[in-house]
């Protein structure tokens, strides 16, 4: 297939490289020259395991090119829209500027028979609106909605071997069948391997995506709400999650209590979903998502309060080590990162914060230059009164008291992700605190 991918961020760059890896001819298009020159040189502009490898094989094969020139889309038959839909400034709704601008600039290059495929997470109703614009500008061209479920850190695997495919296609039987046939060709490998496929209408496809994210966010906030109860009763939320997780109706995954969810998707998607429900006159249906959001944000405050408590009621001028800035391990993404938020809040209280992360320092520094960043864990913990483990990178999960004992000023640690062995730290004389665990 000849494919264009418009938007080369965390989603689009991986999608473009993965499509080339599958044997398609792909052009990735983005307005950001810095991103395009990096991708053109075969260098991933962000950290994503597996991406550098497929970028270099695809670039060497000649099947993958990148450009800022939208006219390059003219040679493609299938056009993926993979631009961001961030939270709009001053509101909970999704900012649709980038999706609309991407389509606007693509329309002049569409021809009959082309398929525009939306991958971005959008408010329900968007696909129907964009389909009309495609039909007007390019009679004979079609639009489908094919939501993306990739997880950062596993993005390449999730794109090449997704756990399901969803196609939202036109109600018109003939157009719908043609869109499905083209997408089947794009995803021939996954389909051949028996990947479950749901072919549905536009609204359902759009809602599948936001519902999945709302469910995951709810699951995390559920266990974090139980962690709050555990904290006042002396119960252990990790053992509780193990026990309820054995019930296959519940399942253990996404039941890790900690400092909560962040990232470019879950937080803004639940807000945009709630805002869309209100526009549709069904605000009450999703009002629980406000509670999900509130529980999530309370976990960050809990860590800040614990730090102040451990420091005897005052964080001012106290040295605090922050291990982890990315919103989760194996990513350099700091969008709505709970770890970074906690570092910023402590800095605001006058604490002397030294923060580190294996991959996210550059992004964190660009957004919060007021923080002090150090490259190594050792430099971060040196003379610290309290150590915070906030993103569970493999190196931090392996941490044992011996590694840092001789460096710190006070043997106090907060395990924001419940990944350390509490017994080990306590028997080494540390004041060890976790989230929802005694
Ligand atoms: C998410 C969805 O998983 C993905 O399907 C969708 O396409 C985009 O949004 P991602 O943002 O990459 O993917 O992160 P995810 O792995 O879902 O984690 C989200 C946040 O939840 C992270 O901050 C993570 O630390 C947190 N989390 C996850 C928990 O706090 N506890 C858990 O048990 C699981």
Short mmCIF file of C-alpha atoms and ligand atoms in Angstrom, two decimals:
data_model
loop_
_atom_site.label_atom_id
_atom_site.label_comp_id
_atom_site.label_asym_id
_atom_site.label_seq_id
_atom_site.Cartn_x
_atom_site.Cartn_y
_atom_site.Cartn_z
CA UNK A 1 0.00 0.00 0.00
CA UNK A 2 1.04 3.60 -0.48
CA UNK A 3 0.44 5.35 2.81
CA UNK A 4 0.81 8.85 4.20
CA UNK A 5 0.87 9.48 7.94
CA UNK A 6 0.09 13.05 8.96
CA UNK A 7 1.50 13.94 12.36
CA UNK A 8 4.80 12.36 13.45
CA UNK A 9 4.61 12.53 17.24
CA UNK A 10 4.53 9.62 19.71
CA UNK A 11 1.69 8.05 17.72
CA UNK A 12 2.39 9.02 14.11
CA UNK A 13 6.14 8.38 13.98
CA UNK A 14 5.65 4.87 15.36
CA UNK A 15 2.73 4.27 13.03
CA UNK A 16 4.68 5.43 9.97
CA UNK A 17 7.74 3.32 10.81
CA UNK A 18 5.58 0.29 11.67
CA UNK A 19 3.64 0.53 8.41
CA UNK A 20 6.96 0.58 6.50
CA UNK A 21 8.16 -2.36 8.60
CA UNK A 22 5.05 -4.21 7.38
CA UNK A 23 6.16 -3.64 3.79
CA UNK A 24 4.12 -0.58 2.83
CA UNK A 25 5.52 2.53 1.12
CA UNK A 26 5.13 5.31 3.63
CA UNK A 27 5.60 9.06 3.80
CA UNK A 28 5.42 10.70 7.21
CA UNK A 29 4.39 14.36 7.19
CA UNK A 30 4.63 16.91 9.99
CA UNK A 31 4.82 20.69 10.24
CA UNK A 32 7.64 20.43 12.81
CA UNK A 33 10.90 20.70 10.85
CA UNK A 34 13.01 19.57 13.79
CA UNK A 35 11.05 16.31 14.07
CA UNK A 36 11.15 15.70 10.33
CA UNK A 37 14.88 16.29 9.98
CA UNK A 38 15.55 13.92 12.87
CA UNK A 39 13.25 11.22 11.45
CA UNK A 40 14.72 11.71 7.95
CA UNK A 41 18.15 11.02 9.43
CA UNK A 42 16.75 7.80 10.88
CA UNK A 43 16.89 9.17 14.44
CA UNK A 44 13.85 8.88 16.70
CA UNK A 45 12.97 12.35 18.07
CA UNK A 46 11.78 10.79 21.38
CA UNK A 47 12.51 7.71 23.44
CA UNK A 48 10.48 4.66 22.46
CA UNK A 49 11.93 1.16 22.74
CA UNK A 50 12.19 -0.59 19.34
CA UNK A 51 11.57 2.57 17.31
CA UNK A 52 15.23 3.30 16.38
CA UNK A 53 15.60 -0.22 15.00
CA UNK A 54 12.54 -0.15 12.74
CA UNK A 55 13.28 3.42 11.69
CA UNK A 56 16.71 2.49 10.42
CA UNK A 57 15.63 -0.70 8.62
CA UNK A 58 12.68 1.08 7.02
CA UNK A 59 14.74 4.11 5.98
CA UNK A 60 17.44 1.86 4.50
CA UNK A 61 14.80 -0.07 2.54
CA UNK A 62 13.68 3.19 0.89
CA UNK A 63 10.10 2.49 1.92
CA UNK A 64 9.96 5.27 4.51
CA UNK A 65 10.47 8.98 3.94
CA UNK A 66 9.59 12.07 5.94
CA UNK A 67 8.75 15.57 4.81
CA UNK A 68 7.10 18.82 5.87
CA UNK A 69 5.54 19.12 2.40
CA UNK A 70 1.92 18.01 2.38
CA UNK A 71 1.90 17.58 -1.42
CA UNK A 72 3.87 14.36 -0.80
CA UNK A 73 0.55 12.85 0.33
CA UNK A 74 -0.64 12.98 -3.29
CA UNK A 75 1.11 9.71 -4.14
CA UNK A 76 -0.56 7.81 -1.29
CA UNK A 77 -3.95 6.06 -1.36
CA UNK A 78 -4.45 5.71 2.39
CA UNK A 79 -3.86 8.74 4.63
CA UNK A 80 -3.63 8.35 8.39
CA UNK A 81 -4.33 11.37 10.57
CA UNK A 82 -2.26 10.94 13.71
CA UNK A 83 -2.00 14.44 15.13
CA UNK A 84 -2.58 15.32 18.78
CA UNK A 85 -5.83 16.35 20.45
CA UNK A 86 -4.54 17.95 23.67
CA UNK A 87 -6.70 19.51 26.34
CA UNK A 88 -7.90 22.94 25.22
CA UNK A 89 -6.52 25.83 27.25
CA UNK A 90 -9.06 26.96 29.84
CA UNK A 91 -11.45 24.07 29.26
CA UNK A 92 -11.76 20.30 29.60
CA UNK A 93 -12.61 19.76 25.91
CA UNK A 94 -10.21 18.41 23.31
CA UNK A 95 -8.43 20.95 21.14
CA UNK A 96 -9.36 19.97 17.59
CA UNK A 97 -7.20 22.60 15.89
CA UNK A 98 -4.54 20.12 14.78
CA UNK A 99 -6.97 17.54 13.40
CA UNK A 100 -8.86 20.20 11.45
CA UNK A 101 -5.63 21.79 10.17
CA UNK A 102 -4.27 18.39 9.10
CA UNK A 103 -7.41 17.61 7.13
CA UNK A 104 -7.52 21.12 5.62
CA UNK A 105 -4.03 20.77 4.26
CA UNK A 106 -4.62 17.20 3.05
CA UNK A 107 -7.89 17.88 1.18
CA UNK A 108 -6.31 19.49 -1.96
CA UNK A 109 -4.24 16.33 -2.53
CA UNK A 110 -7.03 13.75 -2.20
CA UNK A 111 -8.32 11.88 -5.23
CA UNK A 112 -11.25 9.54 -5.87
CA UNK A 113 -10.62 6.14 -4.30
CA UNK A 114 -8.45 7.50 -1.47
CA UNK A 115 -9.16 6.64 2.14
CA UNK A 116 -8.56 9.09 5.00
CA UNK A 117 -8.16 7.22 8.27
CA UNK A 118 -8.48 9.00 11.60
CA UNK A 119 -6.33 7.60 14.41
CA UNK A 120 -6.37 10.56 16.79
CA UNK A 121 -8.59 10.38 19.88
CA UNK A 122 -11.50 12.69 19.16
CA UNK A 123 -14.87 13.74 20.59
CA UNK A 124 -17.67 11.50 19.32
CA UNK A 125 -19.22 13.06 16.22
CA UNK A 126 -15.92 14.21 14.71
CA UNK A 127 -15.65 11.45 12.10
CA UNK A 128 -19.11 12.16 10.66
CA UNK A 129 -18.22 15.87 10.43
CA UNK A 130 -14.86 15.20 8.75
CA UNK A 131 -16.39 12.63 6.35
CA UNK A 132 -18.65 15.36 4.94
CA UNK A 133 -15.65 17.56 4.32
CA UNK A 134 -13.79 14.73 2.57
CA UNK A 135 -16.80 14.00 0.32
CA UNK A 136 -17.21 17.68 -0.57
CA UNK A 137 -13.54 18.26 -1.40
CA UNK A 138 -12.82 14.93 -3.09
CA UNK A 139 -15.83 13.06 -4.43
CA UNK A 140 -15.11 9.34 -4.40
CA UNK A 141 -12.73 9.58 -1.44
CA UNK A 142 -13.78 8.03 1.88
CA UNK A 143 -13.12 8.37 5.59
CA UNK A 144 -12.76 5.72 8.27
CA UNK A 145 -12.01 5.93 12.00
CA UNK A 146 -9.40 3.48 13.25
CA UNK A 147 -8.59 4.33 16.87
CA UNK A 148 -5.14 3.67 18.23
CA UNK A 149 -4.66 1.79 21.49
CA UNK A 150 -0.89 1.78 21.67
CA UNK A 151 0.82 2.14 25.01
CA UNK A 152 3.98 4.22 25.13
CA UNK A 153 6.91 1.97 25.91
CA UNK A 154 5.24 -0.82 23.89
CA UNK A 155 4.16 1.31 20.95
CA UNK A 156 5.93 -0.63 18.19
CA UNK A 157 4.65 -4.00 19.37
CA UNK A 158 1.14 -2.61 19.93
CA UNK A 159 1.08 -1.18 16.39
CA UNK A 160 2.45 -4.21 14.55
CA UNK A 161 0.61 -6.79 16.67
CA UNK A 162 -2.38 -4.98 18.22
CA UNK A 163 -4.68 -6.88 20.58
CA UNK A 164 -7.65 -5.74 18.50
CA UNK A 165 -8.46 -3.63 15.46
CA UNK A 166 -11.46 -1.33 15.28
CA UNK A 167 -12.70 0.19 12.02
CA UNK A 168 -15.42 2.82 12.12
CA UNK A 169 -16.74 3.03 8.56
CA UNK A 170 -19.43 4.88 6.61
CA UNK A 171 -23.08 3.74 7.00
CA UNK A 172 -23.25 3.49 3.23
CA UNK A 173 -22.75 -0.26 2.64
CA UNK A 174 -20.65 0.09 -0.51
CA UNK A 175 -18.37 2.82 0.88
CA UNK A 176 -18.07 0.99 4.17
CA UNK A 177 -17.06 -2.25 2.43
CA UNK A 178 -14.46 -0.43 0.34
CA UNK A 179 -12.94 1.24 3.40
CA UNK A 180 -12.82 -2.11 5.19
CA UNK A 181 -11.12 -3.76 2.22
CA UNK A 182 -8.41 -1.07 2.15
CA UNK A 183 -7.80 -1.28 5.90
CA UNK A 184 -7.69 -5.10 5.69
CA UNK A 185 -4.88 -4.69 3.18
CA UNK A 186 -3.02 -2.24 5.45
CA UNK A 187 -3.34 -4.61 8.41
CA UNK A 188 -3.06 -7.87 6.42
CA UNK A 189 -0.38 -9.28 8.71
CA UNK A 190 -2.29 -8.73 11.96
CA UNK A 191 -5.53 -9.96 10.40
CA UNK A 192 -3.75 -13.06 9.06
CA UNK A 193 -2.60 -13.77 12.62
CA UNK A 194 -6.20 -13.77 13.81
CA UNK A 195 -6.28 -10.34 15.52
CA UNK A 196 -9.88 -9.66 16.61
CA UNK A 197 -11.52 -7.12 14.34
CA UNK A 198 -14.58 -5.00 15.11
CA UNK A 199 -16.12 -3.22 12.13
CA UNK A 200 -18.62 -0.64 13.24
CA UNK A 201 -20.00 2.86 12.66
CA UNK A 202 -18.09 6.09 13.25
CA UNK A 203 -19.63 6.95 16.62
CA UNK A 204 -18.96 3.51 18.09
CA UNK A 205 -15.34 3.52 16.91
CA UNK A 206 -14.77 6.95 18.45
CA UNK A 207 -16.43 5.88 21.70
CA UNK A 208 -14.49 2.60 21.90
CA UNK A 209 -11.29 4.55 22.33
CA UNK A 210 -12.44 6.99 24.98
CA UNK A 211 -14.38 4.26 26.81
CA UNK A 212 -11.29 2.05 26.98
CA UNK A 213 -9.24 4.90 28.42
CA UNK A 214 -12.04 5.90 30.82
CA UNK A 215 -12.24 2.30 32.04
CA UNK A 216 -8.48 2.05 32.58
CA UNK A 217 -8.40 5.39 34.41
CA UNK A 218 -11.33 4.26 36.57
CA UNK A 219 -9.59 1.01 37.41
CA UNK A 220 -6.47 2.86 38.57
CA UNK A 221 -8.45 5.41 40.56
CA UNK A 222 -10.54 2.63 42.09
CA UNK A 223 -7.48 0.96 43.56
CA UNK A 224 -6.06 4.32 44.61
CA UNK A 225 -9.32 5.11 46.44
CA UNK A 226 -8.97 1.78 48.24
CA UNK A 227 -5.36 2.78 49.00
CA UNK A 228 -6.72 5.85 50.79
CA UNK A 229 -8.88 3.59 52.97
CA UNK A 230 -5.94 1.24 53.50
CA UNK A 231 -3.89 4.18 54.71
CA UNK A 232 -6.27 4.91 57.58
CA UNK A 233 -6.90 1.27 58.50
CA UNK A 234 -3.41 -0.21 58.23
CA UNK A 235 -4.45 -2.55 55.41
CA UNK A 236 -2.15 -3.43 52.51
CA UNK A 237 -3.52 -2.38 49.11
CA UNK A 238 -1.02 -4.48 47.15
CA UNK A 239 -2.06 -7.70 48.86
CA UNK A 240 -5.67 -6.63 48.45
CA UNK A 241 -5.14 -6.05 44.69
CA UNK A 242 -3.51 -9.48 44.39
CA UNK A 243 -6.47 -11.07 46.14
CA UNK A 244 -9.22 -9.36 44.14
CA UNK A 245 -7.17 -9.72 40.95
CA UNK A 246 -7.44 -13.51 41.13
CA UNK A 247 -11.10 -13.06 40.28
CA UNK A 248 -10.90 -13.25 36.48
CA UNK A 249 -13.85 -10.86 36.23
CA UNK A 250 -11.68 -8.23 37.89
CA UNK A 251 -8.13 -9.14 36.77
CA UNK A 252 -4.88 -7.95 38.36
CA UNK A 253 -3.66 -5.64 35.59
CA UNK A 254 -4.02 -1.87 36.06
CA UNK A 255 -4.62 -2.38 39.78
CA UNK A 256 -1.28 -0.98 40.92
CA UNK A 257 -1.91 1.70 43.49
CA UNK A 258 0.62 4.51 43.54
CA UNK A 259 0.85 8.16 42.58
CA UNK A 260 -1.74 7.66 39.85
CA UNK A 261 -2.00 7.98 36.12
CA UNK A 262 -0.60 10.64 33.85
CA UNK A 263 0.54 10.91 30.26
CA UNK A 264 -0.76 12.38 27.03
CA UNK A 265 -3.90 10.24 26.99
CA UNK A 266 -5.69 9.12 30.15
CA UNK A 267 -5.98 12.49 31.96
CA UNK A 268 -7.05 14.59 29.00
CA UNK A 269 -9.21 11.87 27.47
CA UNK A 270 -11.41 11.42 30.56
CA UNK A 271 -11.83 15.19 30.76
CA UNK A 272 -12.67 15.56 27.08
CA UNK A 273 -15.08 12.61 27.31
CA UNK A 274 -16.89 14.24 30.24
CA UNK A 275 -16.99 17.59 28.41
CA UNK A 276 -18.44 15.92 25.31
CA UNK A 277 -21.08 14.13 27.40
CA UNK A 278 -22.12 17.51 28.80
CA UNK A 279 -22.41 18.95 25.28
CA UNK A 280 -24.62 15.98 24.42
CA UNK A 281 -26.87 16.67 27.43
CA UNK A 282 -25.64 13.56 29.25
CA UNK A 283 -23.17 15.08 31.66
CA UNK A 284 -24.53 12.98 34.55
CA UNK A 285 -23.65 9.74 32.74
CA UNK A 286 -19.95 10.47 33.06
CA UNK A 287 -19.92 12.64 36.17
CA UNK A 288 -18.08 9.79 37.96
CA UNK A 289 -15.06 10.59 35.78
CA UNK A 290 -14.67 13.84 37.73
CA UNK A 291 -14.26 11.70 40.84
CA UNK A 292 -11.77 9.46 39.00
CA UNK A 293 -9.78 12.60 38.16
CA UNK A 294 -10.01 13.96 41.72
CA UNK A 295 -8.83 10.68 43.30
CA UNK A 296 -5.94 10.63 40.87
CA UNK A 297 -4.83 14.16 41.71
CA UNK A 298 -5.18 13.52 45.47
CA UNK A 299 -2.46 10.87 45.23
CA UNK A 300 0.05 13.51 44.17
CA UNK A 301 -0.96 15.67 47.12
CA UNK A 302 -0.59 12.65 49.41
CA UNK A 303 3.09 12.35 48.46
CA UNK A 304 3.71 16.05 49.03
CA UNK A 305 2.00 15.81 52.45
CA UNK A 306 4.04 12.72 53.35
CA UNK A 307 7.29 14.50 52.47
CA UNK A 308 6.37 17.43 54.68
CA UNK A 309 5.40 15.03 57.48
CA UNK A 310 8.65 13.07 57.17
CA UNK A 311 10.61 16.33 57.28
CA UNK A 312 8.98 17.35 60.54
CA UNK A 313 6.35 19.69 59.09
CA UNK A 314 8.53 21.85 56.88
CA UNK A 315 10.03 21.13 53.43
CA UNK A 316 11.67 24.55 53.11
CA UNK A 317 15.38 24.29 52.19
CA UNK A 318 15.36 20.54 52.81
CA UNK A 319 17.14 18.42 50.21
CA UNK A 320 14.70 16.04 48.45
CA UNK A 321 15.75 13.46 45.82
CA UNK A 322 13.22 12.73 43.06
CA UNK A 323 13.81 9.51 41.14
CA UNK A 324 11.72 9.53 37.98
CA UNK A 325 10.14 12.34 35.94
CA UNK A 326 8.47 10.51 33.04
CA UNK A 327 4.77 9.68 33.48
CA UNK A 328 5.74 6.01 33.38
CA UNK A 329 8.88 3.93 32.78
CA UNK A 330 10.30 3.29 29.30
CA UNK A 331 9.10 6.66 28.05
CA UNK A 332 10.55 10.18 28.00
CA UNK A 333 7.03 11.62 27.95
CA UNK A 334 6.38 14.08 30.77
CA UNK A 335 2.89 15.17 29.72
CA UNK A 336 0.78 15.38 32.89
CA UNK A 337 3.39 13.33 34.71
CA UNK A 338 2.50 12.77 38.38
CA UNK A 339 6.21 12.50 39.20
CA UNK A 340 7.07 15.85 37.64
CA UNK A 341 4.02 17.46 39.22
CA UNK A 342 5.17 16.32 42.67
CA UNK A 343 8.69 17.64 42.02
CA UNK A 344 7.25 21.01 40.97
CA UNK A 345 4.97 21.20 44.02
CA UNK A 346 7.85 20.45 46.40
CA UNK A 347 10.00 23.02 44.66
CA UNK A 348 7.14 25.46 45.19
CA UNK A 349 7.27 24.71 48.93
CA UNK A 350 10.90 25.77 48.93
CA UNK A 351 12.38 22.27 49.08
CA UNK A 352 15.81 21.82 47.54
CA UNK A 353 14.74 19.26 44.92
CA UNK A 354 17.30 17.28 42.92
CA UNK A 355 15.52 15.31 40.21
CA UNK A 356 16.71 12.62 37.86
CA UNK A 357 15.33 10.25 35.22
CA UNK A 358 17.01 7.91 32.72
CA UNK A 359 15.34 9.56 29.68
CA UNK A 360 13.07 12.45 30.56
CA UNK A 361 15.43 15.13 31.89
CA UNK A 362 15.56 17.12 28.65
CA UNK A 363 11.77 17.27 28.34
CA UNK A 364 11.32 18.05 32.04
CA UNK A 365 13.96 20.79 31.88
CA UNK A 366 12.33 22.40 28.85
CA UNK A 367 8.99 22.58 30.68
CA UNK A 368 10.26 23.38 34.20
CA UNK A 369 13.66 25.07 33.97
CA UNK A 370 13.26 26.17 37.62
CA UNK A 371 13.96 22.60 38.79
CA UNK A 372 17.46 21.23 39.31
CA UNK A 373 18.19 18.09 37.31
CA UNK A 374 21.11 15.69 37.74
CA UNK A 375 22.09 12.82 35.48
CA UNK A 376 22.76 10.10 38.02
CA UNK A 377 20.82 8.51 40.82
CA UNK A 378 23.85 8.95 43.07
CA UNK A 379 23.95 12.70 42.47
CA UNK A 380 20.22 12.94 43.12
CA UNK A 381 20.31 11.18 46.49
CA UNK A 382 23.52 12.74 47.78
CA UNK A 383 22.72 14.56 51.07
CA UNK A 384 18.98 14.00 50.58
CA UNK A 385 16.78 14.16 53.68
CA UNK A 386 14.18 12.11 51.85
CA UNK A 387 14.24 10.03 48.66
CA UNK A 388 11.14 9.74 46.45
CA UNK A 389 10.76 6.91 43.95
CA UNK A 390 8.13 8.28 41.55
CA UNK A 391 8.56 6.48 38.21
CA UNK A 392 9.25 2.75 38.40
CA UNK A 393 12.14 2.48 35.91
CA UNK A 394 13.82 -0.95 36.12
CA UNK A 395 16.96 0.59 37.68
CA UNK A 396 14.92 2.19 40.46
CA UNK A 397 12.88 -0.96 41.12
CA UNK A 398 16.16 -2.77 41.80
CA UNK A 399 17.28 -0.19 44.36
CA UNK A 400 18.45 -1.63 47.71
CA UNK A 401 19.45 0.29 50.86
CA UNK A 402 23.14 -0.52 50.35
CA UNK A 403 23.17 1.40 47.03
CA UNK A 404 22.42 4.77 48.60
CA UNK A 405 22.74 4.47 52.36
CA UNK A 406 26.17 6.08 52.56
CA UNK A 407 25.08 9.00 50.36
CA UNK A 408 21.87 10.27 51.95
CA UNK A 409 21.56 12.66 54.88
CA UNK A 410 18.42 10.98 56.23
CA UNK A 411 17.26 7.39 55.82
CA UNK A 412 13.76 8.23 54.62
CA UNK A 413 12.16 6.92 51.43
CA UNK A 414 8.73 7.22 49.83
CA UNK A 415 7.95 4.45 47.37
CA UNK A 416 5.38 6.16 45.16
CA UNK A 417 4.90 3.10 43.00
CA UNK A 418 4.91 0.33 45.62
CA UNK A 419 7.80 -1.49 43.97
CA UNK A 420 10.38 -1.81 46.75
CA UNK A 421 10.64 -4.46 49.45
CA UNK A 422 9.41 -2.70 52.58
CA UNK A 423 10.94 -5.27 54.96
CA UNK A 424 14.36 -4.87 53.43
CA UNK A 425 14.32 -1.09 53.81
CA UNK A 426 12.89 -1.12 57.33
CA UNK A 427 15.34 -3.70 58.57
CA UNK A 428 18.14 -1.49 57.24
CA UNK A 429 16.81 1.24 59.50
CA UNK A 430 14.96 3.34 56.96
CA UNK A 431 11.70 5.18 57.50
CA UNK A 432 9.97 3.56 54.52
CA UNK A 433 6.56 4.86 53.33
CA UNK A 434 4.46 3.56 50.48
CA UNK A 435 1.07 4.24 48.92
CA UNK A 436 -1.71 2.32 50.68
CA UNK A 437 0.69 -0.07 52.36
CA UNK A 438 1.65 0.08 56.01
C1 LIG B 1 -2.83 4.66 27.55
C2 LIG B 1 -3.63 3.40 27.17
O1 LIG B 1 -3.15 2.27 27.91
C3 LIG B 1 -3.53 3.14 25.68
O2 LIG B 1 -4.30 2.01 25.33
C4 LIG B 1 -4.04 4.38 24.94
O3 LIG B 1 -3.92 4.21 23.57
C5 LIG B 1 -3.24 5.61 25.37
O4 LIG B 1 -3.30 5.76 26.78
P1 LIG B 1 -0.25 5.18 27.91
O5 LIG B 1 -0.63 6.62 28.08
O6 LIG B 1 0.95 4.84 27.11
O7 LIG B 1 -1.46 4.37 27.27
O8 LIG B 1 -0.03 4.62 29.39
P2 LIG B 1 -0.55 3.42 30.29
O9 LIG B 1 0.36 2.29 30.23
O10 LIG B 1 -2.00 3.17 30.07
O11 LIG B 1 -0.37 4.09 31.73
C6 LIG B 1 -1.08 5.29 32.05
C7 LIG B 1 -0.73 5.79 33.44
O12 LIG B 1 -1.31 4.96 34.43
C8 LIG B 1 0.76 5.83 33.75
O13 LIG B 1 1.04 7.06 34.40
C9 LIG B 1 0.96 4.66 34.69
O14 LIG B 1 2.02 4.87 35.57
C10 LIG B 1 -0.38 4.61 35.42
N1 LIG B 1 -0.74 3.31 35.96
C11 LIG B 1 -0.90 2.24 35.12
C12 LIG B 1 -0.94 3.15 37.33
O15 LIG B 1 -0.82 4.10 38.11
N2 LIG B 1 -1.31 1.92 37.80
C13 LIG B 1 -1.49 0.84 37.00
O16 LIG B 1 -1.82 -0.24 37.51
C14 LIG B 1 -1.27 1.01 35.61
#
